[in-house]
Amino acid sequence: MSSTLKPDLVCPAGNLPALKAAVDNGADCVYIGFRDGTNARNFAGLNFDANATREGVRYAHAAGAKVLVALNTYPKTDNWQRWEDAVDMSAALGVDAIIMADLGLLQYAAEKHPQLRRHLSVQGSATHYEAINFYQEQFGISRAVLPRVLSLAQVEHVQKHTSVEIEVFGFGSLCVMVEGRCALSAYVTGESPNTCGVCSPAKAVQWQKTGAGLESRLNGVLIDRYADHENAAYPTLCKGRFKVGDETYYAIEEPASLNTLSLLPELMRMGISAIKIEGRQRSTAYVAQVTRVWRQAIDTCHRAPDSYVVQGAWMTELNKVAEGQQHTLGAYHRPWK
Amino acid sequence: MTQQFSVLPEMISQALPLLPPTPHSVVLAFSLNRMLGECIPPEWLLPLQGKLVCIQVTDARLAFFLGANQRGFMARRFSQTPDLTIGASMRDFIQLALREVDADSLFFGRRLVMEGDTDLGLLIKNVLDSVDASQLPLVRWLPENLRARIRAGLVS
Ligand code: SF4
């Protein structure tokens, strides 16, 4: 048995069946959101009310797993109360930690419920250890989730200079513009993750079959046009195909899923505390499949990091659920950084 | 992946389109409402009121028309201009109901087609996803050998 820290596997759940699937398939933690704009996946019909949260916490705790609640959007002056209520409700329901980005909310939670663990959300966009240590000093955060824009070397640099637990994204759709700092969705639709809890809201999305192919539009703006054999992707502006000069291509980011299975030994060697799976908007089948694969991979790597290899079967399973059905190491793999 | 539509016996899939649309829409609405049971409050379906959703089973040439009222889903009459159309093969729909595939994955792979009001589509997906699988009538009603064949279809 290796002596390295075994990172927590942190899995998404948009509803109770997904939470149960995550727990049943070996998640150490499941992260959820309430049914309003207090989290960054505020989609119609998704998420947890008080009863579902209570049942989820009961189910997870019975299996030795934890429940984390994302309250990671930014309140405005006229609706601050809703965020305070969400913090109080999390504490009352006995969840294990709350994930936040807003400074006022972090302060409120630290004062009102000091015993409840606080995590810094990826929406807080902390990309360097000075920021993370500041959050620790001011608000006593226990963990920080790093944006999906850092290279491995940068992740290690952060990890080395802080005692705050570091959580990184391991799998799922990519969000390439330093998450919380992205204004692309707001630019086209007036709503963004930080303001309304949603990137590219469904009400602004149109899918249409045309003679030229399947078109996706966001508030009327053509995002992509897929030929019959091409895989579709979420219609976010960052993953649109644009005409630049004479060429039409994915000028910002290819629609692909982040998959860091091959980086596991490296992440564990660095002492990363947790690996996060993206996708609270996905269904139970996705959560079950992805959790199962990552549980096996983390256990295998922890047992024998030196002989760890990514198994073909794991990749096949993950390929089935990938956005764009291809994989990338994202920013982690930028050797020149 | 090559598509195989051998799940339903040939005779049944040929006979299905002969039914007038309303009866099978009624059966679907009834089944969905039973499935929602007590775990989903009917208010969740409020945005569906006054809307028309067409569910097309592409390989069975079968279309269901649904809307919602205060009590839950309701069957609606045939229309050329639904607010939302969701299309997939019978096998994919059954696998979705069995929670064996993820709707977004089918969509990325172009096996699930959605046209029209995307917000409604997402709502329906999320509402159905919130139901505990153990309460799904389909799960209880489908014979195990048929489920096994459906699953086997995935890997062929
Ligand atoms: S537009 Fe792209 S980069 Fe910006 S928030 Fe949405 S997914 Fe992230």
XYZ file of C-alpha atoms and ligand atoms in Angstrom:
501
model
C 0.000 0.000 0.000
C 1.413 3.370 -0.909
C 1.666 6.081 1.706
C 0.350 8.861 -0.497
C -2.894 10.571 0.338
C -5.872 9.047 -1.409
C -7.849 11.903 -2.925
C -11.585 12.140 -2.320
C -13.707 11.335 -5.338
C -16.215 14.203 -5.526
C -19.205 13.418 -7.763
C -22.109 15.513 -9.043
C -25.812 14.958 -8.429
C -28.712 16.943 -9.861
C -31.321 14.872 -8.078
C -31.774 12.128 -5.509
C -31.429 9.129 -7.851
C -28.116 10.546 -9.092
C -26.900 11.090 -5.530
C -27.728 7.508 -4.664
C -25.996 6.283 -7.828
C -22.868 8.256 -6.891
C -22.827 6.844 -3.353
C -23.548 3.286 -4.561
C -20.702 3.468 -7.055
C -18.104 4.674 -4.591
C -18.140 8.472 -4.389
C -16.503 9.847 -1.241
C -18.432 13.104 -1.566
C -21.446 14.143 -3.598
C -22.034 17.788 -4.405
C -25.520 19.147 -4.949
C -27.363 22.460 -5.288
C -30.711 23.822 -4.136
C -33.559 24.530 -6.510
C -32.814 28.192 -7.193
C -30.158 30.600 -8.424
C -27.904 30.020 -5.407
C -25.860 27.542 -7.444
C -24.289 27.524 -10.879
C -26.540 24.812 -12.372
C -29.906 26.515 -11.958
C -31.824 24.486 -14.577
C -35.558 23.830 -14.755
C -36.490 20.702 -12.835
C -32.977 20.105 -11.524
C -31.638 20.120 -7.966
C -32.696 19.509 -4.384
C -35.391 20.875 -2.078
C -35.143 20.470 1.713
C -36.747 17.010 1.738
C -34.558 15.623 -1.010
C -31.475 17.072 0.693
C -32.435 15.513 4.015
C -32.888 12.120 2.368
C -29.661 12.546 0.400
C -27.679 13.370 3.539
C -29.204 10.384 5.328
C -28.389 8.057 2.428
C -24.837 9.328 1.988
C -23.991 9.319 5.695
C -25.312 5.778 6.096
C -22.748 4.730 3.478
C -19.943 6.832 4.945
C -20.081 9.435 2.166
C -20.354 13.206 2.497
C -22.716 15.744 0.969
C -21.429 19.136 -0.159
C -23.782 21.942 -1.150
C -22.775 24.428 -3.840
C -23.925 27.979 -2.999
C -21.509 29.325 -5.503
C -23.205 32.171 -7.319
C -23.046 35.847 -6.438
C -25.956 37.427 -4.531
C -27.181 40.878 -5.519
C -28.431 43.601 -3.209
C -32.089 42.737 -3.689
C -31.829 38.991 -3.133
C -29.101 38.543 -0.509
C -31.559 36.981 1.931
C -31.999 33.925 -0.288
C -28.297 33.087 -0.011
C -28.291 33.572 3.761
C -31.285 31.263 3.994
C -29.499 28.697 1.830
C -26.478 28.753 4.176
C -28.736 28.351 7.227
C -30.678 25.575 5.532
C -27.464 23.699 4.686
C -26.370 23.896 8.308
C -29.780 22.788 9.569
C -29.886 19.814 7.188
C -26.526 18.556 8.419
C -24.554 18.710 5.175
C -20.788 18.276 5.465
C -19.589 21.422 3.721
C -20.776 24.363 1.672
C -19.023 25.533 -1.465
C -19.066 29.309 -1.924
C -17.514 32.056 -3.984
C -18.987 35.339 -2.719
C -16.956 37.116 -0.030
C -19.990 38.352 1.886
C -21.467 34.900 1.960
C -18.186 33.318 3.082
C -18.082 35.860 5.893
C -21.695 35.183 6.871
C -21.152 31.418 6.938
C -17.908 31.742 8.913
C -19.574 33.879 11.579
C -22.929 32.181 11.791
C -21.905 28.542 11.360
C -18.194 28.323 12.139
C -18.414 24.540 12.596
C -19.665 23.991 9.020
C -16.785 23.376 6.614
C -16.318 26.018 3.932
C -14.917 25.290 0.479
C -13.922 27.930 -2.016
C -15.834 27.331 -5.251
C -14.239 27.228 -8.667
C -16.468 30.237 -9.362
C -14.238 32.175 -6.961
C -11.547 31.885 -9.671
C -8.596 31.624 -7.295
C -5.688 30.648 -9.518
C -2.764 31.304 -7.160
C -1.883 30.442 -3.580
C -1.859 34.022 -2.341
C -5.576 34.278 -3.038
C -6.278 30.892 -1.500
C -4.307 31.707 1.646
C -6.176 34.984 1.913
C -9.497 33.118 1.864
C -8.110 30.822 4.527
C -7.022 33.646 6.818
C -10.194 35.643 6.382
C -12.876 32.971 6.190
C -11.227 29.782 7.405
C -11.780 27.828 4.206
C -10.714 24.178 4.379
C -10.604 23.479 0.663
C -10.301 25.336 -2.635
C -11.415 24.121 -6.058
C -9.006 25.213 -8.789
C -10.288 26.527 -12.128
C -9.771 24.290 -15.154
C -7.173 26.603 -16.668
C -4.023 25.763 -14.740
C -1.244 23.549 -16.027
C -0.037 20.675 -13.850
C 3.053 22.651 -12.906
C 0.858 25.534 -11.793
C -1.379 23.217 -9.784
C 1.686 21.842 -8.026
C 2.957 25.329 -7.321
C -0.331 26.231 -5.641
C -0.452 22.965 -3.709
C 3.091 23.452 -2.338
C 2.378 26.888 -0.919
C -0.826 26.376 0.972
C -2.207 24.196 3.744
C -5.682 24.519 2.252
C -6.836 21.254 0.675
C -6.763 21.458 -3.101
C -9.485 20.014 -5.301
C -9.077 19.763 -9.076
C -11.391 18.807 -11.907
C -10.787 15.297 -13.191
C -13.513 14.724 -15.722
C -16.333 16.428 -17.580
C -17.172 19.336 -19.804
C -14.616 22.088 -19.975
C -15.118 25.668 -18.941
C -12.140 27.446 -20.339
C -12.451 31.105 -19.384
C -11.413 30.894 -15.719
C -14.972 29.971 -14.790
C -16.184 32.806 -12.575
C -14.528 35.421 -14.739
C -16.284 34.376 -17.933
C -18.703 36.895 -19.404
C -19.378 35.140 -22.719
C -22.772 33.788 -21.719
C -23.873 37.114 -20.249
C -22.697 38.834 -23.425
C -25.043 36.805 -25.619
C -27.932 35.969 -23.277
C -27.758 38.449 -20.399
C -27.290 35.541 -17.963
C -24.079 33.931 -16.767
C -23.113 31.376 -14.122
C -22.154 34.031 -11.619
C -25.234 36.219 -12.053
C -28.023 33.720 -12.644
C -26.491 30.342 -11.964
C -26.479 29.237 -15.567
C -24.219 29.363 -18.610
C -26.103 29.559 -21.910
C -29.610 29.176 -20.407
C -31.843 26.679 -22.215
C -34.474 29.322 -22.891
C -31.960 31.070 -25.165
C -31.009 27.877 -27.004
C -32.476 26.838 -30.344
C -31.651 23.599 -32.148
C -32.767 23.435 -35.746
C -32.334 20.946 -38.517
C -31.567 22.801 -41.742
C -30.458 21.809 -45.210
C -26.891 22.637 -44.187
C -26.939 20.538 -41.009
C -28.069 20.702 -37.396
C -27.717 24.279 -36.174
C -27.414 25.451 -32.599
C -28.158 29.067 -31.818
C -27.863 31.038 -28.630
C -30.249 33.976 -28.581
C -30.227 33.865 -32.362
C -26.423 33.797 -32.637
C -25.250 30.795 -34.653
C -22.920 28.793 -32.406
C -22.286 25.730 -34.534
C -23.560 23.758 -37.497
C -23.065 20.000 -37.368
C -22.869 17.708 -40.373
C -24.769 14.445 -39.953
C -21.766 12.453 -38.781
C -20.523 15.078 -36.306
C -21.086 14.883 -32.576
C -22.977 17.763 -31.035
C -21.933 19.729 -27.955
C -23.456 22.156 -25.468
C -24.165 25.407 -27.311
C -21.836 27.640 -25.303
C -20.117 30.545 -26.991
C -16.691 29.278 -25.922
C -17.238 26.092 -27.946
C -18.661 27.718 -31.065
C -17.167 27.473 -34.521
C -16.181 30.872 -35.794
C -15.009 32.340 -39.036
C -11.596 33.837 -38.454
C -10.014 35.201 -41.605
C -10.865 32.605 -44.248
C -11.092 29.715 -41.865
C -14.069 28.432 -39.900
C -13.023 26.501 -36.808
C -13.235 26.191 -33.034
C -11.376 29.399 -32.391
C -11.643 29.371 -28.589
C -11.964 25.744 -27.539
C -12.818 22.415 -29.133
C -15.923 20.808 -27.669
C -14.258 17.958 -25.815
C -14.396 16.473 -22.355
C -11.636 16.868 -19.848
C -10.296 13.469 -18.846
C -7.312 13.284 -16.523
C -7.207 9.549 -15.776
C -3.672 9.459 -17.128
C -2.560 12.218 -14.746
C -3.733 10.441 -11.593
C -0.297 9.262 -10.371
C 1.043 12.773 -10.823
C -1.916 14.378 -9.012
C -1.595 11.942 -6.136
C 2.138 12.492 -5.867
C 1.470 16.202 -5.505
C -0.906 15.497 -2.637
C -4.108 16.746 -4.248
C -6.941 16.240 -1.740
C -9.886 15.757 -4.034
C -10.820 15.094 -7.642
C -14.033 16.526 -8.925
C -16.301 15.158 -11.630
C -18.303 17.764 -13.543
C -21.961 17.310 -14.482
C -24.782 18.072 -12.062
C -26.950 18.586 -15.167
C -26.319 15.011 -16.333
C -28.465 11.988 -15.589
C -28.135 9.102 -13.176
C -26.635 6.844 -15.841
C -23.755 9.295 -16.380
C -23.092 9.678 -12.669
C -23.099 5.910 -12.139
C -20.805 5.200 -15.091
C -18.275 7.929 -14.404
C -18.164 7.334 -10.651
C -17.588 3.607 -11.135
C -14.633 4.170 -13.474
C -12.999 6.837 -11.312
C -13.424 4.788 -8.132
C -11.537 1.932 -9.765
C -8.876 4.226 -11.158
C -8.200 6.014 -7.869
C -8.085 2.751 -5.919
C -5.814 1.134 -8.492
C -3.471 4.098 -8.571
C -3.368 4.359 -4.801
C -2.477 0.690 -4.413
C 0.371 0.793 -6.893
C 1.077 4.207 -8.382
C 4.209 3.027 -10.185
C 2.527 0.328 -12.190
C -0.668 2.301 -12.798
C -1.882 2.355 -16.394
C -5.160 3.688 -17.713
C -7.257 0.683 -18.696
C -8.866 0.590 -22.117
C -12.200 -0.394 -20.608
C -12.227 2.761 -18.474
C -11.706 4.950 -21.520
C -14.410 3.134 -23.476
C -16.869 3.723 -20.637
C -15.959 7.402 -20.351
C -16.000 7.924 -24.119
C -19.649 6.957 -24.131
C -20.614 9.955 -22.039
C -18.115 12.586 -23.187
C -19.228 15.895 -24.626
C -18.098 15.986 -28.238
C -17.084 12.357 -27.584
C -13.420 13.081 -27.458
C -11.032 13.694 -24.621
C -8.426 16.220 -23.727
C -6.062 16.898 -20.868
C -7.182 20.513 -21.108
C -4.808 23.058 -19.658
C -3.117 20.509 -17.377
C -0.996 19.475 -20.298
C 0.938 22.578 -21.222
C 4.503 21.472 -20.821
C 5.872 24.898 -21.680
C 4.221 26.532 -18.675
C -21.790 2.488 -33.480
C -24.279 0.838 -35.815
C -27.903 1.163 -34.883
C -29.943 -1.967 -34.413
C -33.650 -1.731 -34.064
C -34.463 -5.334 -33.409
C -35.795 -4.801 -29.931
C -39.523 -4.859 -30.628
C -40.982 -7.798 -32.479
C -41.506 -6.759 -36.085
C -45.258 -7.199 -35.882
C -45.678 -4.844 -32.955
C -43.589 -2.058 -34.405
C -45.545 -2.264 -37.649
C -48.888 -2.224 -35.883
C -48.137 0.705 -33.558
C -48.540 3.526 -36.102
C -51.941 2.194 -37.068
C -53.363 3.241 -33.718
C -54.879 6.701 -33.642
C -52.478 9.014 -31.789
C -54.660 9.780 -28.810
C -54.901 6.366 -27.106
C -51.183 5.764 -26.859
C -50.594 9.356 -25.811
C -53.154 8.731 -23.059
C -51.333 5.597 -21.986
C -48.012 7.416 -21.950
C -49.404 10.357 -19.950
C -50.986 7.911 -17.510
C -47.742 5.947 -17.120
C -45.679 9.093 -16.667
C -48.049 10.371 -14.000
C -47.923 7.065 -12.148
C -44.168 7.234 -12.367
C -44.047 10.754 -10.969
C -46.225 9.405 -8.173
C -45.653 11.171 -4.944
C -42.047 12.103 -5.453
C -42.639 14.923 -7.944
C -45.100 17.699 -7.149
C -47.262 18.474 -10.234
C -46.246 22.167 -9.945
C -42.905 21.197 -11.429
C -44.745 20.746 -14.706
C -46.333 24.222 -14.661
C -44.179 25.505 -17.549
C -45.622 22.697 -19.693
C -49.204 23.919 -19.332
C -50.588 25.113 -22.657
C -47.561 23.624 -24.450
C -47.463 20.753 -26.866
C -44.642 18.259 -26.821
C -44.240 15.620 -29.506
C -42.296 12.474 -28.645
C -41.275 10.626 -31.777
C -40.146 7.042 -31.731
C -38.278 7.216 -34.977
C -37.959 3.541 -35.839
C -41.546 2.688 -34.882
C -42.922 5.678 -36.814
C -44.845 6.512 -33.691
C -45.593 9.907 -32.198
C -46.959 10.802 -28.783
C -48.428 14.221 -28.013
C -48.246 15.495 -24.485
C -48.927 18.591 -22.443
C -49.640 19.159 -18.771
C -52.430 20.311 -16.475
C -52.576 20.845 -12.709
C -52.559 17.111 -12.099
C -49.539 16.252 -14.217
C -48.945 15.142 -17.803
C -51.929 14.970 -20.171
C -52.410 13.531 -23.652
C -52.930 16.027 -26.450
C -54.129 15.788 -30.010
C -51.916 15.482 -33.032
C -50.436 18.735 -34.264
C -48.104 19.798 -37.037
C -46.578 22.507 -34.883
C -45.550 21.214 -31.467
C -43.572 23.534 -29.198
C -40.979 20.823 -28.757
C -40.170 17.594 -30.573
C -38.015 14.905 -28.994
C -37.031 12.001 -31.223
C -35.068 8.797 -30.666
C -35.269 5.112 -31.443
C -37.423 2.810 -29.345
C -34.337 1.160 -27.935
C -32.802 4.449 -26.879
C -36.047 5.606 -25.260
C -36.329 2.351 -23.342
C -32.721 2.581 -22.218
C -33.320 6.153 -21.101
C -36.309 4.996 -19.071
C -34.221 2.206 -17.572
C -31.512 4.724 -16.637
C -28.983 2.825 -18.678
C -27.943 5.737 -20.877
C -27.636 9.425 -20.264
C -29.773 11.775 -22.355
C -26.939 14.253 -22.956
C -24.684 11.451 -24.244
C -27.379 10.368 -26.709
C -27.779 13.978 -27.719
C -24.045 14.540 -28.266
C -23.998 11.316 -30.323
C -26.945 12.600 -32.407
C -29.146 9.674 -31.373
C -31.568 11.924 -29.513
C -32.990 14.801 -31.497
C -34.571 17.809 -29.867
C -36.150 20.643 -31.812
C -38.077 23.645 -30.561
C -38.317 24.917 -26.983
C -35.109 23.630 -25.381
C -36.154 24.839 -21.941
C -39.172 22.501 -22.004
C -36.990 19.606 -23.118
C -34.604 20.164 -20.237
C -37.478 20.436 -17.792
C -38.971 17.119 -18.914
C -35.598 15.429 -18.786
C -34.855 16.731 -15.310
C -38.302 15.922 -13.937
C -38.135 12.343 -15.215
C -34.555 11.994 -13.953
C -35.679 12.992 -10.456
C -37.940 9.971 -10.134
C -36.504 7.101 -8.161
C -35.825 4.292 -10.654
C -37.296 1.669 -8.364
C -40.661 3.344 -8.901
C -40.530 3.226 -12.684
C -43.402 1.120 -14.052
C -41.226 0.243 -17.049
C -38.600 -1.223 -14.806
C -41.162 -3.419 -13.132
C -43.109 -4.331 -16.233
C -40.375 -5.158 -18.713
C -39.432 -8.813 -18.620
C -35.807 -9.365 -17.682
C -34.973 -11.122 -20.966
C -36.157 -8.100 -22.951
C -34.057 -5.807 -20.751
C -31.068 -8.050 -21.323
C -31.599 -7.883 -25.073
C -31.851 -4.124 -24.941
C -28.610 -3.947 -23.016
C -26.936 -6.384 -25.380
C -27.934 -4.122 -28.268
C -25.652 -1.462 -26.838
C -22.483 -3.480 -27.159
C -23.138 -5.047 -30.578
S -19.124 30.257 -22.029
Fe -17.722 28.545 -21.801
S -16.022 29.317 -20.587
Fe -17.752 30.745 -20.330
S -18.831 30.028 -18.471
Fe -19.802 29.065 -20.253
S -18.739 27.059 -20.440
Fe -17.440 28.380 -19.156
